[in-house]
PDB file of C-alpha atoms in Angstrom:
ATOM      1  CA  ALA A 694      62.711  89.476  87.753  1.00 63.00           C
ATOM      2  CA  GLN A 695      61.410  93.022  87.024  1.00 72.00           C
ATOM      3  CA  LYS A 696      58.466  93.188  84.510  1.00 91.00           C
ATOM      4  CA  ILE A 697      59.266  96.949  83.755  1.00 95.00           C
ATOM      5  CA  THR A 698      62.486  98.313  83.373  1.00 95.00           C
ATOM      6  CA  GLN A 699      63.604 101.910  83.338  1.00 96.00           C
ATOM      7  CA  THR A 700      67.314 102.083  82.842  1.00 95.00           C
ATOM      8  CA  GLN A 701      67.499 105.852  82.874  1.00 94.00           C
ATOM      9  CA  PRO A 702      66.926 107.510  86.655  1.00 92.00           C
ATOM     10  CA  GLY A 703      67.875 110.543  85.155  1.00 94.00           C
ATOM     11  CA  MET A 704      68.851 112.667  82.354  1.00 94.00           C
ATOM     12  CA  PHE A 705      69.160 116.012  80.620  1.00 96.00           C
ATOM     13  CA  VAL A 706      67.887 117.711  77.715  1.00 97.00           C
ATOM     14  CA  GLN A 707      68.134 120.941  76.226  1.00 97.00           C
ATOM     15  CA  GLU A 708      65.241 122.616  75.381  1.00 97.00           C
ATOM     16  CA  LYS A 709      63.636 121.997  71.918  1.00 97.00           C
ATOM     17  CA  GLU A 710      65.548 118.940  71.574  1.00 97.00           C
ATOM     18  CA  ALA A 711      63.712 115.564  71.370  1.00 97.00           C
ATOM     19  CA  VAL A 712      64.529 113.137  73.995  1.00 97.00           C
ATOM     20  CA  THR A 713      64.242 109.308  73.874  1.00 98.00           C
ATOM     21  CA  LEU A 714      63.161 107.892  77.548  1.00 98.00           C
ATOM     22  CA  ASP A 715      63.708 104.028  77.678  1.00 98.00           C
ATOM     23  CA  CYS A 716      61.292 101.071  78.953  1.00 98.00           C
ATOM     24  CA  THR A 717      61.610  97.832  78.315  1.00 97.00           C
ATOM     25  CA  TYR A 718      58.752  95.119  79.869  1.00 96.00           C
ATOM     26  CA  ASP A 719      58.762  91.581  79.986  1.00 94.00           C
ATOM     27  CA  THR A 720      55.564  89.591  79.802  1.00 91.00           C
ATOM     28  CA  SER A 721      54.502  86.062  78.183  1.00 88.00           C
ATOM     29  CA  ASP A 722      50.604  87.479  77.791  1.00 87.00           C
ATOM     30  CA  PRO A 723      49.861  88.006  74.256  1.00 88.00           C
ATOM     31  CA  SER A 724      47.513  90.789  74.869  1.00 86.00           C
ATOM     32  CA  TYR A 725      49.032  93.559  77.163  1.00 89.00           C
ATOM     33  CA  GLY A 726      48.793  97.242  77.062  1.00 90.00           C
ATOM     34  CA  LEU A 727      51.490 100.263  77.520  1.00 93.00           C
ATOM     35  CA  PHE A 728      51.123 103.719  79.200  1.00 93.00           C
ATOM     36  CA  TRP A 729      53.051 106.235  80.278  1.00 96.00           C
ATOM     37  CA  TYR A 730      52.487 108.490  82.844  1.00 96.00           C
ATOM     38  CA  LYS A 731      54.042 112.153  83.866  1.00 97.00           C
ATOM     39  CA  GLN A 732      54.547 113.435  87.649  1.00 96.00           C
ATOM     40  CA  PRO A 733      55.595 116.891  87.662  1.00 95.00           C
ATOM     41  CA  SER A 734      56.856 118.022  91.151  1.00 93.00           C
ATOM     42  CA  SER A 735      53.722 118.709  92.793  1.00 91.00           C
ATOM     43  CA  GLY A 736      53.119 115.191  92.867  1.00 91.00           C
ATOM     44  CA  GLU A 737      49.908 114.173  90.636  1.00 92.00           C
ATOM     45  CA  MET A 738      49.997 111.339  88.060  1.00 94.00           C
ATOM     46  CA  ILE A 739      49.603 112.817  84.875  1.00 93.00           C
ATOM     47  CA  PHE A 740      48.370 110.338  81.515  1.00 92.00           C
ATOM     48  CA  LEU A 741      50.352 111.014  78.713  1.00 95.00           C
ATOM     49  CA  ILE A 742      49.902 108.069  76.189  1.00 94.00           C
ATOM     50  CA  TYR A 743      48.841 104.611  75.624  1.00 92.00           C
ATOM     51  CA  GLN A 744      50.104 101.550  73.450  1.00 93.00           C
ATOM     52  CA  GLY A 745      48.349  98.190  73.111  1.00 90.00           C
ATOM     53  CA  SER A 746      49.762  95.066  71.949  1.00 90.00           C
ATOM     54  CA  TYR A 747      47.979  94.505  68.848  1.00 90.00           C
ATOM     55  CA  ASP A 748      48.489  98.257  67.801  1.00 89.00           C
ATOM     56  CA  GLN A 749      50.221  98.512  64.189  1.00 88.00           C
ATOM     57  CA  GLN A 750      50.874 101.814  64.312  1.00 93.00           C
ATOM     58  CA  ASN A 751      53.219 103.258  67.399  1.00 95.00           C
ATOM     59  CA  ALA A 752      51.005 105.725  69.254  1.00 94.00           C
ATOM     60  CA  THR A 753      51.109 109.496  69.139  1.00 96.00           C
ATOM     61  CA  GLU A 754      49.789 112.184  71.129  1.00 94.00           C
ATOM     62  CA  GLY A 755      51.203 115.586  69.964  1.00 96.00           C
ATOM     63  CA  ARG A 756      54.463 116.495  70.989  1.00 97.00           C
ATOM     64  CA  TYR A 757      54.797 112.309  73.077  1.00 97.00           C
ATOM     65  CA  SER A 758      55.015 109.361  70.570  1.00 97.00           C
ATOM     66  CA  LEU A 759      55.549 105.985  71.827  1.00 97.00           C
ATOM     67  CA  ASN A 760      58.281 103.914  69.816  1.00 96.00           C
ATOM     68  CA  PHE A 761      57.285 100.499  70.349  1.00 96.00           C
ATOM     69  CA  GLN A 762      59.244  97.537  69.144  1.00 96.00           C
ATOM     70  CA  LYS A 763      57.444  94.596  70.652  1.00 94.00           C
ATOM     71  CA  ALA A 764      60.327  92.077  69.558  1.00 94.00           C
ATOM     72  CA  ARG A 765      62.579  93.366  71.279  1.00 95.00           C
ATOM     73  CA  LYS A 766      59.777  94.312  74.347  1.00 96.00           C
ATOM     74  CA  SER A 767      60.484  97.824  74.174  1.00 97.00           C
ATOM     75  CA  ALA A 768      58.288 101.209  74.687  1.00 97.00           C
ATOM     76  CA  ASN A 769      60.149 103.826  74.508  1.00 98.00           C
ATOM     77  CA  LEU A 770      58.998 107.204  75.119  1.00 98.00           C
ATOM     78  CA  VAL A 771      60.050 110.409  72.722  1.00 98.00           C
ATOM     79  CA  ILE A 772      59.052 113.820  73.531  1.00 98.00           C
ATOM     80  CA  SER A 773      59.768 116.098  70.681  1.00 96.00           C
ATOM     81  CA  ALA A 774      60.643 119.557  71.315  1.00 96.00           C
ATOM     82  CA  SER A 775      61.411 119.731  74.841  1.00 97.00           C
ATOM     83  CA  GLN A 776      59.909 122.130  77.338  1.00 97.00           C
ATOM     84  CA  LEU A 777      60.884 123.458  80.690  1.00 97.00           C
ATOM     85  CA  GLY A 778      57.580 122.529  82.021  1.00 97.00           C
ATOM     86  CA  ASP A 779      58.529 118.971  80.617  1.00 98.00           C
ATOM     87  CA  SER A 780      60.710 118.362  83.641  1.00 98.00           C
ATOM     88  CA  ALA A 781      59.193 116.410  85.592  1.00 97.00           C
ATOM     89  CA  MET A 782      59.415 112.253  86.786  1.00 97.00           C
ATOM     90  CA  TYR A 783      58.277 109.757  83.743  1.00 98.00           C
ATOM     91  CA  PHE A 784      56.901 106.484  84.821  1.00 96.00           C
ATOM     92  CA  CYS A 785      56.393 103.798  82.108  1.00 96.00           C
ATOM     93  CA  ALA A 786      53.537 101.424  83.556  1.00 94.00           C
ATOM     94  CA  MET A 787      52.056  97.809  81.917  1.00 92.00           C
ATOM     95  CA  ARG A 788      48.734  96.092  82.145  1.00 87.00           C
ATOM     96  CA  GLU A 789      48.834  92.444  81.744  1.00 79.00           C
ATOM     97  CA  GLY A 790      45.862  90.830  80.266  1.00 69.00           C
ATOM     98  CA  MET A 791      42.731  91.754  79.188  1.00 62.00           C
ATOM     99  CA  ASP A 792      40.321  90.380  82.576  1.00 61.00           C
ATOM    100  CA  SER A 793      39.068  92.417  84.866  1.00 50.00           C
ATOM    101  CA  SER A 794      42.010  92.406  87.419  1.00 54.00           C
ATOM    102  CA  TYR A 795      42.939  95.518  86.080  1.00 67.00           C
ATOM    103  CA  LYS A 796      46.539  96.363  87.403  1.00 78.00           C
ATOM    104  CA  LEU A 797      49.435  98.863  86.542  1.00 86.00           C
ATOM    105  CA  ILE A 798      52.868  96.935  87.311  1.00 91.00           C
ATOM    106  CA  PHE A 799      54.901 100.547  87.006  1.00 93.00           C
ATOM    107  CA  GLY A 800      58.832 100.621  86.498  1.00 94.00           C
ATOM    108  CA  SER A 801      60.949 103.151  88.829  1.00 94.00           C
ATOM    109  CA  GLY A 802      60.755 105.965  86.738  1.00 95.00           C
ATOM    110  CA  THR A 803      62.954 108.007  85.163  1.00 97.00           C
ATOM    111  CA  ARG A 804      63.697 112.056  86.054  1.00 97.00           C
ATOM    112  CA  LEU A 805      64.437 114.305  83.350  1.00 97.00           C
ATOM    113  CA  LEU A 806      65.643 117.972  83.611  1.00 97.00           C
ATOM    114  CA  VAL A 807      65.153 120.201  80.644  1.00 97.00           C
ATOM    115  CA  ARG A 808      67.842 122.857  80.487  1.00 96.00           C
ATOM    116  CA  PRO A 809      67.181 126.649  79.088  1.00 95.00           C
TER     117      PRO A 809
ATOM    118  CA  GLU B 281      34.695 118.360  86.794  1.00 84.00           C
ATOM    119  CA  ALA B 282      35.788 114.397  86.568  1.00 81.00           C
ATOM    120  CA  GLN B 283      38.244 113.812  89.168  1.00 92.00           C
ATOM    121  CA  VAL B 284      39.391 111.518  91.703  1.00 95.00           C
ATOM    122  CA  THR B 285      40.196 113.013  95.326  1.00 96.00           C
ATOM    123  CA  GLN B 286      41.349 111.830  98.208  1.00 97.00           C
ATOM    124  CA  ASN B 287      41.889 113.070 101.987  1.00 97.00           C
ATOM    125  CA  PRO B 288      44.366 113.634 103.477  1.00 97.00           C
ATOM    126  CA  ARG B 289      46.948 115.277 101.025  1.00 96.00           C
ATOM    127  CA  TYR B 290      49.356 115.355 103.945  1.00 96.00           C
ATOM    128  CA  LEU B 291      49.716 113.413 107.099  1.00 97.00           C
ATOM    129  CA  ILE B 292      51.760 112.572 109.970  1.00 97.00           C
ATOM    130  CA  THR B 293      50.860 110.702 112.533  1.00 96.00           C
ATOM    131  CA  VAL B 294      52.426 108.284 115.201  1.00 96.00           C
ATOM    132  CA  THR B 295      52.554 104.751 115.129  1.00 97.00           C
ATOM    133  CA  GLY B 296      50.066 102.268 116.232  1.00 96.00           C
ATOM    134  CA  LYS B 297      47.403 105.515 115.434  1.00 96.00           C
ATOM    135  CA  LYS B 298      44.630 104.007 113.620  1.00 97.00           C
ATOM    136  CA  LEU B 299      43.791 106.454 110.340  1.00 97.00           C
ATOM    137  CA  THR B 300      41.849 106.297 107.181  1.00 98.00           C
ATOM    138  CA  VAL B 301      42.728 108.188 104.069  1.00 98.00           C
ATOM    139  CA  THR B 302      39.760 108.522 101.601  1.00 98.00           C
ATOM    140  CA  CYS B 303      38.985 108.788  97.909  1.00 98.00           C
ATOM    141  CA  SER B 304      35.977 109.340  95.543  1.00 98.00           C
ATOM    142  CA  GLN B 305      35.877 109.366  91.891  1.00 97.00           C
ATOM    143  CA  ASN B 306      32.661 110.905  90.270  1.00 95.00           C
ATOM    144  CA  MET B 307      33.373 109.160  87.206  1.00 92.00           C
ATOM    145  CA  ASN B 308      30.903 106.039  87.738  1.00 92.00           C
ATOM    146  CA  HIS B 309      34.173 104.136  86.983  1.00 91.00           C
ATOM    147  CA  GLU B 310      33.963 100.379  88.807  1.00 90.00           C
ATOM    148  CA  TYR B 311      37.506  99.957  88.791  1.00 90.00           C
ATOM    149  CA  MET B 312      39.341 101.499  91.607  1.00 93.00           C
ATOM    150  CA  SER B 313      42.646 100.841  93.465  1.00 94.00           C
ATOM    151  CA  TRP B 314      45.306 102.217  96.068  1.00 97.00           C
ATOM    152  CA  TYR B 315      48.550 102.614  95.159  1.00 96.00           C
ATOM    153  CA  ARG B 316      52.444 103.442  97.058  1.00 97.00           C
ATOM    154  CA  GLN B 317      54.801 104.979  95.677  1.00 96.00           C
ATOM    155  CA  ASP B 318      58.469 105.023  96.758  1.00 94.00           C
ATOM    156  CA  PRO B 319      61.865 106.244  95.817  1.00 88.00           C
ATOM    157  CA  GLY B 320      63.074 103.678  93.397  1.00 85.00           C
ATOM    158  CA  LEU B 321      60.828 101.505  92.959  1.00 86.00           C
ATOM    159  CA  GLY B 322      57.988 103.390  91.180  1.00 89.00           C
ATOM    160  CA  LEU B 323      54.147 102.292  92.221  1.00 93.00           C
ATOM    161  CA  ARG B 324      53.044  99.493  93.671  1.00 94.00           C
ATOM    162  CA  GLN B 325      49.578  98.195  94.191  1.00 93.00           C
ATOM    163  CA  ILE B 326      48.138  97.766  97.846  1.00 96.00           C
ATOM    164  CA  TYR B 327      44.613  96.433  97.245  1.00 95.00           C
ATOM    165  CA  TYR B 328      42.134  96.941  94.202  1.00 92.00           C
ATOM    166  CA  SER B 329      38.112  96.252  93.967  1.00 92.00           C
ATOM    167  CA  MET B 330      36.412  95.865  90.898  1.00 88.00           C
ATOM    168  CA  ASN B 331      33.165  96.971  91.633  1.00 89.00           C
ATOM    169  CA  VAL B 332      31.167  97.319  94.962  1.00 93.00           C
ATOM    170  CA  GLU B 333      31.725  94.831  97.451  1.00 92.00           C
ATOM    171  CA  VAL B 334      34.219  93.215  95.678  1.00 90.00           C
ATOM    172  CA  THR B 335      37.762  93.966  96.926  1.00 93.00           C
ATOM    173  CA  ASP B 336      41.378  92.059  96.315  1.00 91.00           C
ATOM    174  CA  LYS B 337      45.059  91.930  97.387  1.00 92.00           C
ATOM    175  CA  GLY B 338      47.692  94.104  95.316  1.00 91.00           C
ATOM    176  CA  ASP B 339      51.222  93.356  95.376  1.00 90.00           C
ATOM    177  CA  VAL B 340      51.582  95.032  99.088  1.00 95.00           C
ATOM    178  CA  PRO B 341      48.472  94.770 100.855  1.00 97.00           C
ATOM    179  CA  GLU B 342      50.019  93.479 104.116  1.00 97.00           C
ATOM    180  CA  GLY B 343      49.203  96.242 107.038  1.00 97.00           C
ATOM    181  CA  TYR B 344      46.083  97.895 105.188  1.00 98.00           C
ATOM    182  CA  LYS B 345      42.542  97.156 104.798  1.00 98.00           C
ATOM    183  CA  VAL B 346      40.381  98.259 102.133  1.00 97.00           C
ATOM    184  CA  SER B 347      36.171  98.874 102.190  1.00 96.00           C
ATOM    185  CA  ARG B 348      34.022  99.471  98.995  1.00 97.00           C
ATOM    186  CA  LYS B 349      30.297  99.954  99.716  1.00 97.00           C
ATOM    187  CA  GLU B 350      29.739 102.158  97.439  1.00 96.00           C
ATOM    188  CA  LYS B 351      30.658 102.630  94.034  1.00 95.00           C
ATOM    189  CA  ARG B 352      32.284 106.113  94.420  1.00 97.00           C
ATOM    190  CA  ASN B 353      34.573 105.159  97.453  1.00 98.00           C
ATOM    191  CA  PHE B 354      37.063 103.247  98.040  1.00 98.00           C
ATOM    192  CA  PRO B 355      38.747 103.968 101.647  1.00 98.00           C
ATOM    193  CA  LEU B 356      42.306 102.985 102.885  1.00 98.00           C
ATOM    194  CA  ILE B 357      42.577 101.600 106.225  1.00 98.00           C
ATOM    195  CA  LEU B 358      45.442 101.829 108.356  1.00 97.00           C
ATOM    196  CA  GLU B 359      44.635  99.895 111.397  1.00 95.00           C
ATOM    197  CA  SER B 360      47.924 100.139 113.188  1.00 97.00           C
ATOM    198  CA  PRO B 361      50.553 102.350 111.289  1.00 97.00           C
ATOM    199  CA  SER B 362      54.044 101.826 111.311  1.00 97.00           C
ATOM    200  CA  PRO B 363      56.999 103.762 110.178  1.00 97.00           C
ATOM    201  CA  ASN B 364      57.577 101.388 106.800  1.00 96.00           C
ATOM    202  CA  GLN B 365      54.167 102.823 105.826  1.00 98.00           C
ATOM    203  CA  THR B 366      55.628 106.106 105.494  1.00 97.00           C
ATOM    204  CA  SER B 367      54.750 106.564 101.806  1.00 97.00           C
ATOM    205  CA  LEU B 368      53.454 108.296  99.085  1.00 97.00           C
ATOM    206  CA  TYR B 369      49.616 107.169  98.437  1.00 98.00           C
ATOM    207  CA  PHE B 370      47.234 107.605  94.788  1.00 97.00           C
ATOM    208  CA  CYS B 371      44.069 106.142  94.377  1.00 97.00           C
ATOM    209  CA  ALA B 372      43.430 105.466  91.190  1.00 94.00           C
ATOM    210  CA  SER B 373      40.301 104.076  88.965  1.00 92.00           C
ATOM    211  CA  SER B 374      39.129 103.499  85.632  1.00 88.00           C
ATOM    212  CA  PHE B 375      35.865 101.956  83.920  1.00 81.00           C
ATOM    213  CA  GLU B 376      36.561  98.038  84.089  1.00 69.00           C
ATOM    214  CA  THR B 377      35.971  96.789  80.556  1.00 59.00           C
ATOM    215  CA  GLY B 378      38.200  98.587  77.418  1.00 58.00           C
ATOM    216  CA  ASP B 379      41.265  98.035  76.131  1.00 58.00           C
ATOM    217  CA  ASP B 380      42.599 101.226  76.423  1.00 61.00           C
ATOM    218  CA  ASN B 381      41.290 102.554  79.422  1.00 68.00           C
ATOM    219  CA  GLU B 382      43.599 105.063  81.337  1.00 78.00           C
ATOM    220  CA  GLN B 383      43.599 105.291  84.980  1.00 84.00           C
ATOM    221  CA  PHE B 384      42.524 108.586  86.671  1.00 90.00           C
ATOM    222  CA  PHE B 385      44.900 109.305  89.602  1.00 93.00           C
ATOM    223  CA  GLY B 386      43.982 111.134  92.596  1.00 95.00           C
ATOM    224  CA  PRO B 387      46.380 114.288  93.787  1.00 95.00           C
ATOM    225  CA  GLY B 388      48.663 111.878  96.197  1.00 96.00           C
ATOM    226  CA  THR B 389      48.854 111.593 100.210  1.00 97.00           C
ATOM    227  CA  ARG B 390      51.673 112.309 101.696  1.00 96.00           C
ATOM    228  CA  LEU B 391      51.623 110.041 104.962  1.00 97.00           C
ATOM    229  CA  THR B 392      54.817 110.092 107.592  1.00 97.00           C
ATOM    230  CA  VAL B 393      54.702 107.496 110.577  1.00 97.00           C
ATOM    231  CA  LEU B 394      56.696 108.650 113.289  1.00 96.00           C
TER     232      LEU B 394
END
C-alpha cells in the first residue's frame, strides 16, 4: 500500500488565488512527521513546511500552511495568494518513528502551474 | 554558506563503466542519505548513513554502493551502471536527533546510462 498518496498529478491556479495540494498518508506509528518540499524546474528540493504528529496546531510558514487532519490522515498544503514563482512540483513526505532510521517516504508529487 | 554539494551535476555514461557521484555537506550533520527520483514515483531512498562507518540499505539499494569514511562525505558508487539506473539523484543530510529535522538536499545529479 502507498504510504504517501498525492492524487493530483497536475493543477492550475490563477495568480493571487489560494490553492490546496492534497496529501494523504498511511502509518501505524503514533509518532511521525510530515514535510512538504517544492521542486522548481531547476531541480533542487526546497523545504517548505513541517508538521509533527503531536503538534496541536497546524503549521504555517509565510504563505504556506498545512491543513493537518490526523483522524483522516491528511496533510494538505495550502498556498495563499499564489505567485508565478510558485509554479513547480510539490512533494509530500513522511518520516515514521522517532528513532535514528531517518528516512523520508515521498509521494509521487503534484505539478502546480500558476496562470497570470 | 550551509550547503550540500554534489558532483557531477550531469553525467552521461555507458553501461558497465564504474562511476562515483560525490556528496559533501558542511553542516556537521550525522545523517546522510541518497535518493533517486523517477517520474511518477517521487524520491526513493537508496542508502543512508547515520554516522561515520555506519551505512544501511534503503528501499532501492540494488546496483549501488556507498561509503562513509568521513562525516562530511558520502559518495554513491555505481560499480557497473545499467540503463535502468538512469535517474535524477539527490544527496541529503540532517542532524540525527530532533523531531522536526529538515533534510537538506543537494542540487541533484542527472545521470544517463546508455
